[in-house]
PDB file of C-alpha atoms and ligand atoms in Angstrom:
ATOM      1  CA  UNK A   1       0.000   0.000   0.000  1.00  0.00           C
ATOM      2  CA  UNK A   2       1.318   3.334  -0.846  1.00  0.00           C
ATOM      3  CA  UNK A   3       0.915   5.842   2.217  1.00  0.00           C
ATOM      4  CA  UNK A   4       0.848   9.698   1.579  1.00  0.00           C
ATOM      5  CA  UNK A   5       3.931  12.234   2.057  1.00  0.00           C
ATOM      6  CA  UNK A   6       3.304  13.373   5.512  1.00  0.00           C
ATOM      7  CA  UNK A   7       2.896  16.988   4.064  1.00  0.00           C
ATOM      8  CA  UNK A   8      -0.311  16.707   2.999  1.00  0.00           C
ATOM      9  CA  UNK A   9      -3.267  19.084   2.488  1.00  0.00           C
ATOM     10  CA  UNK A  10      -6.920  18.516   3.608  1.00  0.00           C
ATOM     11  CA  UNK A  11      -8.562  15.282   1.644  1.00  0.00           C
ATOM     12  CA  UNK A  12     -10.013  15.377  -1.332  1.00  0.00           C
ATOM     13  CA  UNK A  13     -13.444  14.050  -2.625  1.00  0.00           C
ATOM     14  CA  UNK A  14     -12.984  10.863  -3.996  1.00  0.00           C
ATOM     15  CA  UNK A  15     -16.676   9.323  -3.805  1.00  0.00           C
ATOM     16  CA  UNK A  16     -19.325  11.590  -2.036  1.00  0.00           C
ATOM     17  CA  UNK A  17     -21.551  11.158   0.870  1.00  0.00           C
ATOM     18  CA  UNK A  18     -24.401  10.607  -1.763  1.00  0.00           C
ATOM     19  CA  UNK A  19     -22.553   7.861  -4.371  1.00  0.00           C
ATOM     20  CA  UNK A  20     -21.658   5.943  -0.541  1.00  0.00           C
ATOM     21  CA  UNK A  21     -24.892   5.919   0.280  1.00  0.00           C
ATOM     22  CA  UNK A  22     -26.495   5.249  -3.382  1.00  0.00           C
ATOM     23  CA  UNK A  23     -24.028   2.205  -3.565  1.00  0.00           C
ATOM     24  CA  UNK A  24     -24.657   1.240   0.256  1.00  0.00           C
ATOM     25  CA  UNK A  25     -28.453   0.636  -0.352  1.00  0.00           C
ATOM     26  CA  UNK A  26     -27.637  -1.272  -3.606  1.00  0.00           C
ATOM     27  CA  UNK A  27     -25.034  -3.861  -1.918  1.00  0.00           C
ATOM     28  CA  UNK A  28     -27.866  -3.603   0.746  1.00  0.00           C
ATOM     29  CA  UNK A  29     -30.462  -4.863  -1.325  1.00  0.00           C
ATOM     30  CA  UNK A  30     -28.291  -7.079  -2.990  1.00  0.00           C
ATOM     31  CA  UNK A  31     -27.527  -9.461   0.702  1.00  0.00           C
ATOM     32  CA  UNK A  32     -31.307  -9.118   1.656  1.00  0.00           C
ATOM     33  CA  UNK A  33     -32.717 -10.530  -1.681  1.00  0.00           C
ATOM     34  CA  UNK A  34     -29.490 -13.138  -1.562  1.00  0.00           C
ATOM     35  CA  UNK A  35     -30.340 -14.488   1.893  1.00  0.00           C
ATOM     36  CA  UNK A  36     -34.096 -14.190   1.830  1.00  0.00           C
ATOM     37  CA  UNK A  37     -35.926 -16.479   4.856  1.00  0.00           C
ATOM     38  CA  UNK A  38     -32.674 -16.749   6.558  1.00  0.00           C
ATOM     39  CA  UNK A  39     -30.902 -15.058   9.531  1.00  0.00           C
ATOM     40  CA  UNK A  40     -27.373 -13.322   9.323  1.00  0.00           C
ATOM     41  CA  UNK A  41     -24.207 -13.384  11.558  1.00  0.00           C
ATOM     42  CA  UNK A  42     -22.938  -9.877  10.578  1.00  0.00           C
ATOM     43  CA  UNK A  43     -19.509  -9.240  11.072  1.00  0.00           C
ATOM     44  CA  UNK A  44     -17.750  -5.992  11.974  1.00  0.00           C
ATOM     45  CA  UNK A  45     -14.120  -5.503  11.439  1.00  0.00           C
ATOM     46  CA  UNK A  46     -12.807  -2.765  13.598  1.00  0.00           C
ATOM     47  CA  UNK A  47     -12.110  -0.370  13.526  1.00  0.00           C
ATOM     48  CA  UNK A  48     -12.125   0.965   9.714  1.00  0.00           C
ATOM     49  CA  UNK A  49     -15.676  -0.843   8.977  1.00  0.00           C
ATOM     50  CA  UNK A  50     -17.473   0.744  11.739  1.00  0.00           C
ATOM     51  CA  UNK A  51     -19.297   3.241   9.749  1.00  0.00           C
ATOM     52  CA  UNK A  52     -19.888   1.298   6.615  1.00  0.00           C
ATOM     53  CA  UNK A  53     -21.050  -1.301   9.123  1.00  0.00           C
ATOM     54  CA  UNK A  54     -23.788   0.971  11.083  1.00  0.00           C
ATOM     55  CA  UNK A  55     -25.123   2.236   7.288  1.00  0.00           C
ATOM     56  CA  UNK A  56     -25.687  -0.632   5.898  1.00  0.00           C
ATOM     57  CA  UNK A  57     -26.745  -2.218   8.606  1.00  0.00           C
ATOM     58  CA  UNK A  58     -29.468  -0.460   8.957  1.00  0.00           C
ATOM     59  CA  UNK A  59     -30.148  -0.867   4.860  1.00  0.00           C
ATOM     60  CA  UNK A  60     -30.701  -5.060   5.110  1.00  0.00           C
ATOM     61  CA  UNK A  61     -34.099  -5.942   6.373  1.00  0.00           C
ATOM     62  CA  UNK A  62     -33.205  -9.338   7.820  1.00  0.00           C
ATOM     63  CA  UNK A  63     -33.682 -10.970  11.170  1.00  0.00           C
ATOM     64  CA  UNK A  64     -29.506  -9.644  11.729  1.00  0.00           C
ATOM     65  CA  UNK A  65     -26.675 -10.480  15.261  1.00  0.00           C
ATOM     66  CA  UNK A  66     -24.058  -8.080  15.314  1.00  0.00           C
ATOM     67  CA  UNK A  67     -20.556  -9.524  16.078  1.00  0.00           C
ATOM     68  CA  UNK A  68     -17.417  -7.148  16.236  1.00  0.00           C
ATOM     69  CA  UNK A  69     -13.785  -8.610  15.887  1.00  0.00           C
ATOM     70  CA  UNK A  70     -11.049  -6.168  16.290  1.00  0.00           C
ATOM     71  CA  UNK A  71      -7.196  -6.494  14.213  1.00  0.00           C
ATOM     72  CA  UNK A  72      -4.658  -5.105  13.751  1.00  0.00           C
ATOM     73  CA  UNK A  73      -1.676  -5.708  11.362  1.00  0.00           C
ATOM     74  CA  UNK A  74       1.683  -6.396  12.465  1.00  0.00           C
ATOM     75  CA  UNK A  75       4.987  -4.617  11.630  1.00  0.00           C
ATOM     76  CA  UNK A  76       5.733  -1.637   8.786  1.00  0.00           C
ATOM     77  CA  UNK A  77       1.982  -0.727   7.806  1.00  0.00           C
ATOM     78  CA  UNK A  78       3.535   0.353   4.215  1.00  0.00           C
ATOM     79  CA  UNK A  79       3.657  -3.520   3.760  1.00  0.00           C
ATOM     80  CA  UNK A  80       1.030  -5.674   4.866  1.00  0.00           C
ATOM     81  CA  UNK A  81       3.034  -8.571   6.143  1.00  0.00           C
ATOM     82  CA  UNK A  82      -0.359 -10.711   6.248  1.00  0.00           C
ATOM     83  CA  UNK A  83       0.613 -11.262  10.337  1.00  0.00           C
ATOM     84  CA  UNK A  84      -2.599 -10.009  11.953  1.00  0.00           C
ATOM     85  CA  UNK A  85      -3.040  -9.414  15.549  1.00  0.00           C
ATOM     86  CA  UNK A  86      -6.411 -10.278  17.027  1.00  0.00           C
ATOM     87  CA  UNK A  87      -7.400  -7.266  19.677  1.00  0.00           C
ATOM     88  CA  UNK A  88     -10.782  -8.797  20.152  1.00  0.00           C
ATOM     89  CA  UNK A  89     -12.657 -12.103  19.374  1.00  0.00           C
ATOM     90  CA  UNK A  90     -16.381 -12.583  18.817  1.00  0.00           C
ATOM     91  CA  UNK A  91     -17.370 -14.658  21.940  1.00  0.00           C
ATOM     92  CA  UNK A  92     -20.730 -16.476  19.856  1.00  0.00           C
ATOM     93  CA  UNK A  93     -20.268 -19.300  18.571  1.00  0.00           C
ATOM     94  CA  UNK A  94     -20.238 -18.864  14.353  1.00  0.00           C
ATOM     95  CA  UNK A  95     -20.611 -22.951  14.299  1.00  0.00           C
ATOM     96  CA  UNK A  96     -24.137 -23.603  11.284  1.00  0.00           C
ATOM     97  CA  UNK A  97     -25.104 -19.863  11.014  1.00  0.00           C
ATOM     98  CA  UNK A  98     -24.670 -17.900   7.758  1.00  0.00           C
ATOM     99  CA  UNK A  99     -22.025 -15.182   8.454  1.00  0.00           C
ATOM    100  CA  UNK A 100     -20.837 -12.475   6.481  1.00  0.00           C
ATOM    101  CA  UNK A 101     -17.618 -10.428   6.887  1.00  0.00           C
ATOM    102  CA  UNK A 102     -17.978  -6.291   6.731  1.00  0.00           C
ATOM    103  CA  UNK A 103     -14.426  -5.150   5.745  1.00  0.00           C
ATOM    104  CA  UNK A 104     -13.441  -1.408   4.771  1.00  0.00           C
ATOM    105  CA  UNK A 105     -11.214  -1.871   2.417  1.00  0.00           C
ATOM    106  CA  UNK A 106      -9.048  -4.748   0.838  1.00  0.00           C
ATOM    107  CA  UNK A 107      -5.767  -4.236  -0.601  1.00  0.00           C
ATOM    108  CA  UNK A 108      -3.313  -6.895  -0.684  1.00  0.00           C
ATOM    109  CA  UNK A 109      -6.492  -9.309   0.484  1.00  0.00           C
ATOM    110  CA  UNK A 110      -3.832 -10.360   3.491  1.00  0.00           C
ATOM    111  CA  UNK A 111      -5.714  -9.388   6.323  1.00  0.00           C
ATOM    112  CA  UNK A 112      -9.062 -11.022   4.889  1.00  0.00           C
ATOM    113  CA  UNK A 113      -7.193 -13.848   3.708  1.00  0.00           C
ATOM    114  CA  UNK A 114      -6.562 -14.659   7.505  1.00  0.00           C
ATOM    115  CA  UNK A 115      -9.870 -13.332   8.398  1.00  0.00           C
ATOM    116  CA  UNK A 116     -12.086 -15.832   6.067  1.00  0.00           C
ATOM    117  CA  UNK A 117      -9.325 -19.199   7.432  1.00  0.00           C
ATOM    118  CA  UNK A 118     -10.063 -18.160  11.183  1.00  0.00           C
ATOM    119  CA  UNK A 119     -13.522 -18.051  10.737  1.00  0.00           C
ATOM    120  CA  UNK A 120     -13.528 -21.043   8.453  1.00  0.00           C
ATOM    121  CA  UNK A 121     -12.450 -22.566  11.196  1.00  0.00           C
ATOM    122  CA  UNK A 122     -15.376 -22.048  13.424  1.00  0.00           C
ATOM    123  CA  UNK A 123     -17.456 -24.352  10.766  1.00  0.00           C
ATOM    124  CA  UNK A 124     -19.875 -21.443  10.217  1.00  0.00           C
ATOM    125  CA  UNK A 125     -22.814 -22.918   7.529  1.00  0.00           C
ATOM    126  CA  UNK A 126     -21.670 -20.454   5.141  1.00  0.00           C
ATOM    127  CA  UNK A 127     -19.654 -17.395   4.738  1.00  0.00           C
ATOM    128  CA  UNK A 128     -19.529 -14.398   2.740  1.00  0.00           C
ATOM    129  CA  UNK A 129     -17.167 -10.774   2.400  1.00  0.00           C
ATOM    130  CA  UNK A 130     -18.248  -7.643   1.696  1.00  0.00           C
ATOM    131  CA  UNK A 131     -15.809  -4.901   1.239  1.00  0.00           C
ATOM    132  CA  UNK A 132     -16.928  -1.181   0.500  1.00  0.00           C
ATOM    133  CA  UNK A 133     -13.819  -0.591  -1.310  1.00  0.00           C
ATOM    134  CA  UNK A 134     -11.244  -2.815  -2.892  1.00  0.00           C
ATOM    135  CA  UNK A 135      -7.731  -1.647  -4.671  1.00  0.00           C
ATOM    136  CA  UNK A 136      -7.958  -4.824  -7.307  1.00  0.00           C
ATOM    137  CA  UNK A 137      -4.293  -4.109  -8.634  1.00  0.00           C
ATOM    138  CA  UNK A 138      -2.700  -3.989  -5.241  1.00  0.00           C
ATOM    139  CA  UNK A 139      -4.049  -7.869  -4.822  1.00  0.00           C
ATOM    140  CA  UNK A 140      -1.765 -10.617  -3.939  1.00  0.00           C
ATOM    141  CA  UNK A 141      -3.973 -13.561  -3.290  1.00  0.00           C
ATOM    142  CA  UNK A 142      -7.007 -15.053  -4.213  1.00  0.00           C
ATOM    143  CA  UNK A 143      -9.621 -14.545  -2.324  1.00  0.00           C
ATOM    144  CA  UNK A 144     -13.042 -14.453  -2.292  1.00  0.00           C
ATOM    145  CA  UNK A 145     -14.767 -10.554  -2.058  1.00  0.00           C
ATOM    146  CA  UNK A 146     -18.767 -11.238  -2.545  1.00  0.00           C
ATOM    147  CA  UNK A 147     -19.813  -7.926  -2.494  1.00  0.00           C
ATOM    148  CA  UNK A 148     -17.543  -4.853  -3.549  1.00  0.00           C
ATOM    149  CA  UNK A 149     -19.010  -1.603  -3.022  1.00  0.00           C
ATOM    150  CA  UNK A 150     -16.130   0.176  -5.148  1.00  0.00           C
ATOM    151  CA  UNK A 151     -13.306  -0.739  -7.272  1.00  0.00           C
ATOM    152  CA  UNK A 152     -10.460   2.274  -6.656  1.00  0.00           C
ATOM    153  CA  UNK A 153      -6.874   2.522  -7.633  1.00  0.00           C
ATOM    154  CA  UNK A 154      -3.566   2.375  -4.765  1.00  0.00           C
ATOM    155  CA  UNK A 155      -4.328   5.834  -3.887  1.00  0.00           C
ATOM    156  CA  UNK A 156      -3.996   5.915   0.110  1.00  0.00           C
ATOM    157  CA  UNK A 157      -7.987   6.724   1.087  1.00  0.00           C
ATOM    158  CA  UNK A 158      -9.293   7.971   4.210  1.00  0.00           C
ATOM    159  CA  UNK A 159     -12.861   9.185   5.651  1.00  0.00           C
ATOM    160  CA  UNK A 160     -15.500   7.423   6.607  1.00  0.00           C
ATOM    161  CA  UNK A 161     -14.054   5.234   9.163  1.00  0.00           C
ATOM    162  CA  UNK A 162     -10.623   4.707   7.558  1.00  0.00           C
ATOM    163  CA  UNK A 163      -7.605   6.776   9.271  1.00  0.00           C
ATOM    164  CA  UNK A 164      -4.147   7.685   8.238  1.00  0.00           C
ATOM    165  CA  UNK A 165      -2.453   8.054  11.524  1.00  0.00           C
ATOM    166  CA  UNK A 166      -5.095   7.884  13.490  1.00  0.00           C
ATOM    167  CA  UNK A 167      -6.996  10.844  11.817  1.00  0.00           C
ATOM    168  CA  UNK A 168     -10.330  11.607   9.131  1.00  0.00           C
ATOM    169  CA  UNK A 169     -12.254   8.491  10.463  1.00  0.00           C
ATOM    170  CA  UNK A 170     -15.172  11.373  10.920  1.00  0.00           C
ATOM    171  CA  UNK A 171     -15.088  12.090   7.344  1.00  0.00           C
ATOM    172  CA  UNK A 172     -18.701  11.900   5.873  1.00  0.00           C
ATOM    173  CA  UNK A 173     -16.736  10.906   2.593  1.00  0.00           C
ATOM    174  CA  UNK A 174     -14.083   8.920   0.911  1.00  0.00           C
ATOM    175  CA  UNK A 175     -11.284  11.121   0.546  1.00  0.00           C
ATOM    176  CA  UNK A 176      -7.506  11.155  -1.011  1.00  0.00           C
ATOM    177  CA  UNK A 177      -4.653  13.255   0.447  1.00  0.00           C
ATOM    178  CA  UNK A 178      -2.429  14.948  -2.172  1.00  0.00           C
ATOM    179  CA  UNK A 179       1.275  15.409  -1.453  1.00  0.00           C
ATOM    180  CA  UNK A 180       1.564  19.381  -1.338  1.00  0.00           C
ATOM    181  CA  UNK A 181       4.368  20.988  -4.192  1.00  0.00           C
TER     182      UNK A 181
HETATM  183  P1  IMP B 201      -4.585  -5.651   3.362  1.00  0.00           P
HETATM  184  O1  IMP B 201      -4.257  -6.729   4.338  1.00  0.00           O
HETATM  185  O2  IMP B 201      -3.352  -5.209   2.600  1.00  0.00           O
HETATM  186  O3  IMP B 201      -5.718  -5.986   2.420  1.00  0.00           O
HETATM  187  O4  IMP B 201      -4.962  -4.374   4.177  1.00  0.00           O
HETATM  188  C1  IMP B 201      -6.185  -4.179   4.734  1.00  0.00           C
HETATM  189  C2  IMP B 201      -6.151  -3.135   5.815  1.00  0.00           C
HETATM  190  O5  IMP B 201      -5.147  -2.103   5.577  1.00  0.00           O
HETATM  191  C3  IMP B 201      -7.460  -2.403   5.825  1.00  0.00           C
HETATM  192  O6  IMP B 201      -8.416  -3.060   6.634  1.00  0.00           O
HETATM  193  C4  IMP B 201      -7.070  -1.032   6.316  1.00  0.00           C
HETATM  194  O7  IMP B 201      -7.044  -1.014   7.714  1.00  0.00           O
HETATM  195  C5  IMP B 201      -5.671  -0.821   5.803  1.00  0.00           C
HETATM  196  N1  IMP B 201      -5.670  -0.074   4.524  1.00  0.00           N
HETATM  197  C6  IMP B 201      -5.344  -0.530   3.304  1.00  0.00           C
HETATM  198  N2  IMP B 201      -5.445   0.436   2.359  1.00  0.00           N
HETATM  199  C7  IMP B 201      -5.860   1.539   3.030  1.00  0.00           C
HETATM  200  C8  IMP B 201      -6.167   2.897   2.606  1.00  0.00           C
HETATM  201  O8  IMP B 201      -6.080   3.285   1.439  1.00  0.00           O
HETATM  202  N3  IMP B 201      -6.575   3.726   3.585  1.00  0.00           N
HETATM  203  C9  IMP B 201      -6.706   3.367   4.904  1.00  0.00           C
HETATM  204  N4  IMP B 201      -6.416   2.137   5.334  1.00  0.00           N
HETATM  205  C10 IMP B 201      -6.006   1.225   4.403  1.00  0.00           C
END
């Protein structure tokens, strides 16, 4: 992932309150007409999905748990070394529901990669990712991404729950910080 110079300006638009929440009710739709008659294990990853989570959330019109598993990654940040920390577990059992996974963003698919094995491994009777965004050309595995709100390029993005440094989580939109000349 490539990170911004650290003399940056204020972020940029890069999709509006209004497309998030266009696309939101559309991925929205999408889940509820996909698991019609059935109840849901969602899945919050904190703490960049928190907001995505919430809005959508309140979008899918299905009897819905809320579970919230906290990571972070290991080591240099510039590089996801795939090593994820676990800050904290979901304490429900997953074991024959139908769970799905509510990333913010995928970029090398590292993190998720881990993600979707360690829940595998709680036998849960089926499980699906959603990611509002996705940096396709930054990929390097194969995984599985069900729903993809947005395709973007390796632009560093923040707002909206994502941070760089800690800061623009509030952001109503995705933004882009531009190295200043
Ligand atoms: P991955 O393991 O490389 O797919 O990285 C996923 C995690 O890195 C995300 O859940 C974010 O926390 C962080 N990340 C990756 N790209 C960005 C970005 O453009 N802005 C903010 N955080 C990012």
């Amino acid at each position: 992932m490539s990170k911004p110079a650290s003399n940056h300006s204020d972020p940029k638009v890069l999709i509006s309150a209004e497309k998030l929440d266009e696309r939101i009710a559309e991925l929205a739709n999408e889940i509820q007409n996909d698991y019609a008659g059935r109840e849901i294990v969602a899945i919050c990853v904190l703490k960049g999905s928190f907001i995505f989570f919430s809005d959508i959330l309140r979008k899918i019109d299905l009897p819905t748990s809320c579970e919230f598993l906290g990571v972070s990654s290991y080591g240099d940040k510039k590089v996801s070394s795939g090593e994820v920390k676990v800050t904290l577990d979901i304490n429900e059992p997953l074991e024959n529901k139908h769970v799905i996974l509510f990333e913010d963003i995928v970029d090398s698919g590292l993190t998720l990669s881990y993600l979707i094995a360690n829940l595998r491994a709680r036998r849960p009777a089926s499980l699906r990712t959603c990611s509002l965004l996705m940096k396709p050309d930054s990929m390097r595995v194969d995984i599985p991404v069900d729903y993809v709100g947005f395709k973007i390029g390796p632009e560093f993005v923040v707002g909206y729950g994502l941070d760089y440094a800690g800061k623009f989580r509030g952001l109503p939109f995705i933004g882009f910080l531009e190295a200043e000349h």
